[in-house]
Every structure is written in structure tokens, then in C-alpha cells.
Amino acid sequence: MRSLLNFLLRIHFLLLFILIEVFSFTLLFNNNNFHKARFVNFTRQFAGNFYIKTTKLKQYLSLVEENKRLAEENNRLLNIIESTYKSDEIFFRSVNDTILNQRYQYTSARIINNSINKKHNFLTLNKGSQQGLRPEMAVVSNGNIVGVIKGVSRNYATVISVLNLDLRISAKVQKNGYFGSLNWKGEGYQTAILNEIPLHADIQRGDTIITSGFSTIFPEGILIGYIKDFEEKAGSFYEIDVELSTDFKRLNNVNVIGNLLQAERKKLEKQAEKND
Amino acid sequence: MIKLLPRYVLSFVLLVFLQVFILNNIQFSGYINPYIYVLFILVLPFETPKWFLLIIAFTLGLTIDLFSSTVGMHSSATVVMAFFRPYVLKVISPRDGYESETLPQLRYYGASWFIRYSVILILIHHFFLFYIEVFRFTHFFATFARAVLSSIFTIILVLISQYFYRKDTRR
């Protein structure tokens, strides 16, 4: 205590100086509008800059969560669109089952493994049967085609990529509806071949190719790509080079589309085949 | 010490009057604005306690402030000047120190010592005062020029005052 007092006594001159200066400045800021405004302005600017910086940092750090939240939000909205759209069509249905009110169900997932350089490329998703994924669900990214789920485990799913020689997709030319089957040719991750388009179909470079909706997997209208080149093949069909709109090298978040009416439709179609 | 008191009270009043009623009304070309009142701090006795120095500086500055409605401006500048006074005195002290019964005035320690002493403190005071007054760095050099020119005029006035002292304080 005594040493503290001694210390204070030793620096009393400096302390008093600081005290009086602080007092003077208080007087200055309180009695002179100009100085007051300048002072307030300065502190506000300083604090403002500081807050902007910290906010930027915070936003950057929460980008992962933000992305996840947005993906989920997208899903919810897509589900709402789908359910309202379907309810407009209600009178086409004979069974009034509220569970089946919705035809397609969207789930978001993240790609955790991807390849583009093999002949049979597969992707792995971070969701599985526990999150409602089943085989034969469609996988799209921003409305661009990615592939089809082949198998699911509890928490993961494997997807046959479009870049797989085994996958054939029912596709059509958007402007006139001629449909054919799309198949990857095994090289170059940006092009695939569309076959079975008849010669009398009017097609041009740059035409849009979308899914036909004839398979039970993909809804109609998912973007596949654009016509890059086409040539006549022996017979009466075109062989069309399609430039895929999906950039398989940059895929990250995808949506999985489940067709809730898939089983019903398959059953009906099987029955029809049997009856033949 | 105590016999000096009436003289200091008188010079306090005189300097404040001079400053407030005459010099504050003089502004050569918007740049030059001498502040003679700092002379009071300059000529206080060597033995003045440091804390008393600060308080009297604050009082003097506040008095000037009250008359020129710039509360806090002159007082802070004067207190800064008073704070530096002991250190300046120490730095420029003559080889054998300050003798007792003397004051920091021209007639005791000569023109060269007094000019050094007053120039340093007046520059400190004026620079602080002028930068506090504009309170921004945007017109840095204009403020700098004002501070320097006003300091020169204040120094001239302070030196002239020393010759007045010499005459009327003969013992």
C-alpha cells in the first residue's frame, strides 16, 4: 500500500497532467459543437469500420452453414411448388390419397466422391436410406442432369453418373419433342451421344436437349445439354453429339428427385406387358 | 516568494486583458494570431511546485477560453505547455544550474537562453492550440503555417515584454 502511494506520489505530476487534460477535453467536446461533432463522427466511423470487418469475418466463417441452409430452403420451396402443381391436377387421379399428393420429392445432398475419367463413373452422396434415398432416384444439380442412384446404404448412396457407358437416358429435343436415347460415348466428360432421332426431325446446332419424362426416373424437362454436332447414321436416324450442360468436374451440391408414383406406374406397366 | 504574489496577480490580470481585449481582435491576413498570455507561464518562479504549475495553467487557459467562448481549447494547450516546462528547464539549464532568488527571465540568464526557452514552449503551445482548433489533418500545412507565423509574433511580443519588465521591476 505504501509503495503504491509512493508510486502515485512519484508520478503525481503526470497523473495530474493527464487528469487536467482529460477534463479540458471533456469541456472542449461538451461546449463546442464543432469539436463534439468531429469527435462523435470519428468514434462512430472507427467503430463502424471495426464492425464491418468483424461482420465480414463472421459471414465468411458461417458460409458452410449458410450454404446448407440455402440448399434446405431450396428443397422446401421445390417441395411446395411440386405439391401445389400436383394438386392442380387432382382430377386426373382416381385414388384420393393425400400421401400421394406429391409426385416428386426433392432432397439435397452433397457429393463426397466423384470421378470423370473412367468408363464407368460413379458418384457418392452423403445421404442414404436413412434420409429417404432409394435406388432409381434421379440426381440433378441446379436443374442439370447428373445421374441415377444405383445403391444406397444407411448414410451413403452411389450414383451412376451420366458419364457411364451403362446408363441410357430417355431424352428429347425440346423444341419439337422427338425423343431418343442418350448415352455417353466413353470419352470427354463434356459430350454424350443422342441416338434414334429420325432423319425427318428438324434439328439444328444449339438446340436444347432435355429429359423426356418417359422413364420413371427423371421428371420431364431436366436440362441435359445442347446439340453440338449431328450426322446421318446408316439407316434412318441421326447420331447427335450433345454438349452436356452439367460440369461434372465442378459438381458439389445436388438435388435428389424421388418419384413417389414410381412403384404404381411400374406395376401398371408390368401388368400391361403381361396381358400382351 | 510571497512578496512576488501581488505582482503575479497583477500580471495575470494584465495579460488576460491584453489578450482578450486587444490581441484577440488582431488578425493579420487570417494567419497571425499572437497569444501573449503564455508569458505568464514562462515567467513563473523556478521553485513553483509542478502540480501548482498545472493548476495555474489550467486556470489561465480557462479564463482566456471563457472570454473567447472556446471552452477547453486554450486550457488544454496551456496545460500541455506547463507540463513540458520543467523538462525544458532541465534540458536547457546553464552549467551551474539555476540560482535561487532568480526568475526565468531575460535579465537573469541572458537573451540566448531566454529565446531558446521561450521558443520551445511557445511552439509547443501554439502547435497544440492550432491543431486542436482545426481538429483535423486535412489542412495540415495551412494549420502548420498559421502556427509558425503566430508563434513568431508571440515570441516577438514576449521578447519586447522582457524589456518592459526590466525597466519597471528594478529593485
CSV table of N, CA and C in Angstrom, one decimal, chain A residues 67-80 108:
chain,number,residue,atom,x,y,z
A,67,ASN,N,-24.7,-22.1,-46.7
A,67,ASN,CA,-25.0,-22.9,-47.9
A,67,ASN,C,-25.9,-24.0,-47.6
A,68,LYS,N,-25.7,-24.7,-46.5
A,68,LYS,CA,-26.6,-25.8,-46.1
A,68,LYS,C,-28.0,-25.3,-46.0
A,69,ARG,N,-28.1,-24.2,-45.3
A,69,ARG,CA,-29.4,-23.6,-45.0
A,69,ARG,C,-30.1,-23.3,-46.3
A,70,LEU,N,-29.4,-22.7,-47.3
A,70,LEU,CA,-30.0,-22.3,-48.5
A,70,LEU,C,-30.4,-23.5,-49.3
A,71,ALA,N,-29.6,-24.6,-49.3
A,71,ALA,CA,-29.9,-25.8,-50.0
A,71,ALA,C,-31.2,-26.4,-49.4
A,72,GLU,N,-31.3,-26.3,-48.1
A,72,GLU,CA,-32.5,-26.9,-47.5
A,72,GLU,C,-33.8,-26.0,-47.8
A,73,GLU,N,-33.5,-24.7,-47.8
A,73,GLU,CA,-34.6,-23.8,-48.2
A,73,GLU,C,-35.1,-24.1,-49.6
A,74,ASN,N,-34.1,-24.3,-50.5
A,74,ASN,CA,-34.5,-24.6,-51.9
A,74,ASN,C,-35.3,-25.8,-52.0
A,75,ASN,N,-34.9,-26.8,-51.2
A,75,ASN,CA,-35.7,-28.1,-51.2
A,75,ASN,C,-37.1,-27.9,-50.8
A,76,ARG,N,-37.2,-27.1,-49.7
A,76,ARG,CA,-38.6,-26.9,-49.2
A,76,ARG,C,-39.4,-26.2,-50.2
A,77,LEU,N,-38.8,-25.2,-50.9
A,77,LEU,CA,-39.6,-24.5,-51.9
A,77,LEU,C,-39.9,-25.3,-53.1
A,78,LEU,N,-39.0,-26.2,-53.5
A,78,LEU,CA,-39.3,-27.1,-54.6
A,78,LEU,C,-40.4,-28.0,-54.2
A,79,ASN,N,-40.4,-28.5,-53.0
A,79,ASN,CA,-41.4,-29.4,-52.5
A,79,ASN,C,-42.8,-28.7,-52.5
A,80,ILE,N,-42.8,-27.4,-52.1
A,80,ILE,CA,-44.0,-26.6,-52.2
A,80,ILE,C,-44.5,-26.5,-53.6
A,108,SER,N,-31.8,-32.6,-50.8
A,108,SER,CA,-30.5,-32.1,-51.1
A,108,SER,C,-29.4,-33.1,-50.6
